XYZ file of N, CA and C in Angstrom:
351
model
N -46.022 11.120 -32.147
C -45.734 10.550 -33.445
C -46.968 9.799 -33.936
N -47.228 9.937 -35.235
C -48.374 9.245 -35.835
C -47.862 8.178 -36.797
N -48.251 6.946 -36.509
C -47.801 5.777 -37.253
C -48.972 5.210 -38.041
N -48.748 4.913 -39.332
C -49.776 4.294 -40.167
C -49.370 2.865 -40.499
N -50.387 1.986 -40.508
C -50.180 0.585 -40.843
C -51.317 0.174 -41.775
N -51.028 -0.391 -42.955
C -52.104 -0.838 -43.838
C -52.788 -2.076 -43.237
N -54.128 -2.030 -43.207
C -54.893 -3.125 -42.603
C -56.080 -3.502 -43.489
N -56.614 -4.714 -43.245
C -57.831 -5.134 -43.941
C -59.040 -4.750 -43.094
N -60.209 -5.198 -43.526
C -61.460 -4.831 -42.847
C -61.521 -5.322 -41.402
N -60.781 -6.400 -41.094
C -60.788 -6.938 -39.735
C -59.683 -6.346 -38.862
N -58.863 -5.474 -39.446
C -57.785 -4.852 -38.681
C -56.472 -5.603 -38.751
N -56.417 -6.666 -39.566
C -55.190 -7.444 -39.734
C -54.242 -6.711 -40.670
N -52.957 -6.727 -40.349
C -51.941 -6.076 -41.161
C -51.886 -6.739 -42.541
N -51.844 -5.911 -43.587
C -51.700 -6.418 -44.955
C -50.433 -5.844 -45.578
N -49.937 -6.509 -46.609
C -48.691 -6.059 -47.233
C -48.931 -5.076 -48.375
N -50.190 -4.812 -48.712
C -50.515 -3.890 -49.799
C -50.403 -2.436 -49.316
N -50.140 -1.546 -50.226
C -50.166 -0.129 -49.890
C -51.296 0.559 -50.645
N -51.144 0.699 -51.951
C -52.130 1.422 -52.748
C -53.521 0.839 -52.692
N -53.625 -0.479 -52.590
C -54.939 -1.115 -52.576
C -55.332 -1.613 -51.190
N -54.615 -1.201 -50.165
C -54.997 -1.574 -48.798
C -56.388 -1.010 -48.508
N -57.267 -1.811 -47.898
C -58.611 -1.317 -47.599
C -58.637 -0.114 -46.650
N -57.654 -0.053 -45.747
C -57.635 1.031 -44.756
C -56.233 1.163 -44.167
N -56.051 2.230 -43.417
C -54.822 2.425 -42.658
C -55.195 2.661 -41.207
N -54.575 1.903 -40.317
C -54.732 2.164 -38.889
C -53.692 3.211 -38.541
N -54.140 4.306 -37.959
C -53.219 5.364 -37.549
C -53.174 5.378 -36.029
N -51.966 5.218 -35.513
C -51.743 5.168 -34.068
C -50.977 6.419 -33.662
N -51.547 7.174 -32.734
C -50.881 8.351 -32.188
C -50.192 7.899 -30.900
N -48.872 7.775 -30.934
C -48.147 7.230 -29.787
C -48.114 8.188 -28.601
N -48.289 9.479 -28.846
C -48.276 10.444 -27.752
C -49.607 10.477 -27.016
N -50.697 10.394 -27.761
C -52.031 10.448 -27.157
C -52.590 9.069 -26.830
N -51.957 8.018 -27.358
C -52.454 6.668 -27.135
C -53.758 6.392 -27.874
N -54.003 7.115 -28.962
C -55.255 6.963 -29.719
C -55.012 6.185 -31.003
N -56.072 5.465 -31.420
C -56.041 4.722 -32.680
C -57.242 5.139 -33.511
N -57.009 5.227 -34.825
C -58.077 5.610 -35.748
C -57.881 4.829 -37.041
N -58.958 4.249 -37.555
C -58.892 3.565 -38.842
C -59.401 4.517 -39.913
N -58.557 4.753 -40.913
C -58.895 5.658 -42.010
C -59.103 4.812 -43.262
N -60.329 4.768 -43.771
C -60.585 3.989 -44.992
C -59.808 4.545 -46.177
N -59.328 3.654 -47.006
C -58.610 4.032 -48.212
C -59.609 4.053 -49.370
N -60.674 4.838 -49.216
C -61.770 4.875 -50.178
C -61.368 5.421 -51.529
N -60.358 6.243 -51.575
C -59.947 6.864 -52.827
C -58.844 6.091 -53.534
N -58.591 4.870 -53.074
C -57.536 4.074 -53.686
C -57.842 3.816 -55.147
N -56.804 3.902 -55.950
C -56.972 3.622 -57.380
C -56.669 2.172 -57.676
N -56.352 1.378 -56.649
C -56.092 -0.035 -56.854
C -54.624 -0.384 -56.923
N -53.763 0.550 -56.656
C -52.332 0.270 -56.663
C -51.551 1.461 -57.171
N -50.277 1.468 -56.866
C -49.471 2.631 -57.233
C -48.381 2.304 -58.243
N -48.385 1.112 -58.812
C -47.321 0.797 -59.763
C -47.457 1.603 -61.045
N -48.679 2.040 -61.369
C -48.879 2.833 -62.584
C -49.317 4.248 -62.270
N -49.380 4.589 -61.029
C -49.808 5.930 -60.647
C -51.303 5.988 -60.406
N -51.752 7.024 -59.784
C -53.159 7.162 -59.436
C -53.808 8.160 -60.378
N -54.762 7.688 -61.138
C -55.439 8.592 -62.054
C -56.884 8.831 -61.660
N -57.481 7.895 -60.926
C -58.896 8.025 -60.629
C -59.212 8.349 -59.183
N -58.226 8.552 -58.349
C -58.499 8.815 -56.945
C -57.312 9.468 -56.279
N -57.456 9.679 -54.993
C -56.404 10.315 -54.208
C -55.309 9.295 -53.907
N -54.113 9.719 -54.006
C -52.976 8.873 -53.675
C -53.018 8.522 -52.189
N -52.763 7.241 -51.841
C -52.684 6.891 -50.421
C -51.602 7.700 -49.693
N -50.542 8.084 -50.409
C -49.513 8.928 -49.792
C -50.104 10.276 -49.389
N -50.963 10.832 -50.241
C -51.640 12.086 -49.898
C -52.576 11.892 -48.711
N -53.285 10.766 -48.699
C -54.201 10.455 -47.601
C -53.444 10.419 -46.271
N -52.291 9.770 -46.261
C -51.499 9.697 -45.025
C -50.958 11.073 -44.638
N -50.499 11.837 -45.624
C -49.990 13.185 -45.328
C -51.095 14.072 -44.751
N -52.298 13.973 -45.311
C -53.429 14.762 -44.807
C -53.808 14.383 -43.380
N -53.453 13.158 -42.979
C -53.725 12.704 -41.620
C -52.502 12.843 -40.711
N -51.545 13.677 -41.152
C -50.358 14.021 -40.350
C -49.554 12.805 -39.897
N -49.441 11.818 -40.785
C -48.668 10.612 -40.472
C -47.177 10.917 -40.600
N -46.415 10.422 -39.631
C -44.961 10.589 -39.633
C -44.245 9.366 -40.178
N -44.840 8.171 -39.920
C -44.179 6.899 -40.191
C -45.183 5.916 -40.786
N -44.728 5.132 -41.766
C -45.512 4.020 -42.304
C -44.767 2.740 -41.978
N -45.486 1.748 -41.438
C -44.924 0.427 -41.187
C -45.532 -0.519 -42.210
N -44.693 -1.166 -43.023
C -45.176 -2.024 -44.101
C -44.102 -3.051 -44.453
N -44.544 -4.185 -44.985
C -43.613 -5.251 -45.344
C -42.703 -4.868 -46.509
N -43.286 -4.365 -47.592
C -42.501 -3.953 -48.758
C -43.274 -2.869 -49.483
N -42.550 -2.136 -50.311
C -43.171 -1.000 -50.974
C -42.506 -0.771 -52.328
N -43.290 -0.699 -53.409
C -42.706 -0.404 -54.717
C -42.124 1.015 -54.770
N -41.339 1.276 -55.794
C -40.612 2.541 -55.922
C -41.528 3.765 -55.952
N -42.580 3.732 -56.760
C -43.423 4.924 -56.930
C -44.053 5.400 -55.612
N -44.751 4.539 -54.859
C -45.308 5.028 -53.595
C -44.222 5.393 -52.579
N -43.088 4.689 -52.632
C -41.988 5.031 -51.739
C -41.558 6.469 -51.978
N -41.413 6.841 -53.246
C -40.982 8.195 -53.588
C -42.049 9.227 -53.201
N -43.320 8.880 -53.392
C -44.407 9.787 -52.999
C -44.376 10.033 -51.493
N -44.156 8.987 -50.722
C -44.086 9.134 -49.265
C -42.861 9.958 -48.868
N -41.734 9.685 -49.501
C -40.501 10.412 -49.187
C -40.672 11.907 -49.446
N -41.347 12.255 -50.548
C -41.578 13.673 -50.861
C -42.478 14.347 -49.828
N -43.267 13.567 -49.125
C -44.168 14.112 -48.106
C -43.567 14.003 -46.698
N -42.327 13.531 -46.625
C -41.634 13.459 -45.346
C -42.056 12.306 -44.462
N -42.685 11.294 -45.043
C -43.129 10.128 -44.269
C -42.047 9.057 -44.352
N -41.550 8.634 -43.203
C -40.491 7.641 -43.124
C -41.123 6.246 -43.163
N -40.523 5.346 -43.938
C -41.052 3.989 -44.090
C -40.148 3.004 -43.371
N -40.765 2.179 -42.519
C -40.053 1.118 -41.815
C -40.577 -0.220 -42.302
N -39.674 -1.186 -42.420
C -40.037 -2.505 -42.941
C -40.480 -3.447 -41.831
N -41.677 -4.021 -42.040
C -42.201 -5.023 -41.114
C -41.762 -6.418 -41.543
N -41.456 -7.294 -40.606
C -41.208 -8.693 -40.959
C -42.491 -9.316 -41.532
N -42.338 -10.312 -42.369
C -43.487 -10.925 -43.033
C -44.438 -11.622 -42.069
N -43.965 -11.994 -40.894
C -44.823 -12.735 -39.963
C -45.650 -11.839 -39.038
N -45.547 -10.527 -39.159
C -46.323 -9.619 -38.311
C -47.735 -9.504 -38.880
N -48.724 -9.886 -38.078
C -50.121 -9.854 -38.524
C -50.966 -8.870 -37.725
N -50.482 -8.443 -36.567
C -51.255 -7.555 -35.704
C -50.627 -6.159 -35.681
N -51.485 -5.155 -35.739
C -51.013 -3.771 -35.695
C -50.337 -3.471 -34.361
N -50.866 -4.022 -33.278
C -50.249 -3.802 -31.965
C -48.815 -4.337 -31.943
N -48.614 -5.521 -32.534
C -47.272 -6.097 -32.602
C -46.356 -5.212 -33.446
N -46.863 -4.690 -34.556
C -46.082 -3.811 -35.419
C -45.632 -2.557 -34.667
N -46.542 -1.948 -33.929
C -46.220 -0.739 -33.174
C -45.193 -1.052 -32.076
N -45.339 -2.190 -31.415
C -44.380 -2.575 -30.372
C -42.977 -2.757 -30.949
N -42.892 -3.412 -32.110
C -41.586 -3.582 -32.754
C -40.970 -2.228 -33.085
N -41.801 -1.291 -33.542
C -41.312 0.056 -33.846
C -40.809 0.740 -32.574
N -41.607 0.679 -31.516
C -41.217 1.330 -30.258
C -39.931 0.751 -29.690
N -39.717 -0.555 -29.886
C -38.504 -1.215 -29.397
C -37.315 -1.009 -30.339
N -37.542 -0.259 -31.415
C -36.507 0.031 -32.408
C -35.961 -1.239 -33.055
N -36.870 -2.183 -33.326
C -36.485 -3.452 -33.938
C -36.801 -3.504 -35.429
N -37.214 -2.385 -36.016
C -37.525 -2.334 -37.443
C -36.472 -1.531 -38.184
N -36.232 -1.916 -39.437
C -35.275 -1.204 -40.272
C -35.991 -0.128 -41.083
N -35.318 1.000 -41.231
C -35.807 2.037 -42.123
C -35.544 1.559 -43.541
N -36.541 1.717 -44.415
C -36.363 1.356 -45.826
C -35.748 2.543 -46.554
N -34.456 2.533 -46.722
C -33.805 3.610 -47.463
C -34.009 3.441 -48.957
N -34.106 2.203 -49.386
C -34.319 1.901 -50.795
C -35.649 1.202 -50.956
N -36.454 1.582 -51.943
C -37.735 0.919 -52.152
C -37.545 -0.502 -52.659
N -38.546 -1.351 -52.371
C -38.545 -2.701 -52.916
C -38.734 -2.606 -54.417
N -38.080 -3.495 -55.156
C -38.213 -3.433 -56.615
C -39.330 -4.315 -57.124
């Protein structure tokens, strides 16, 4: 399984999606981690992406199965859903990607069936 987590330049978990500086992708089967820069970000997904690649497309191209994030607006949620990427909600106090992955593995995260408004 490939899990994506939005992170800043130092690897700290951030609550942004469209404007996140990067995504840490963790392959739970291989035990590998890779940071994928969000270079094509248009600065957010509330109005759609006109000048760059959608972060949802970026994650799909990297074969991501799951996104772990604090909250997500409707538009990117729908883009991820159309690409078959399941979104799980992180608690607001999670700052480390390792902690986020552990919570996921322990099945302590909720699936976001409805996008944040």
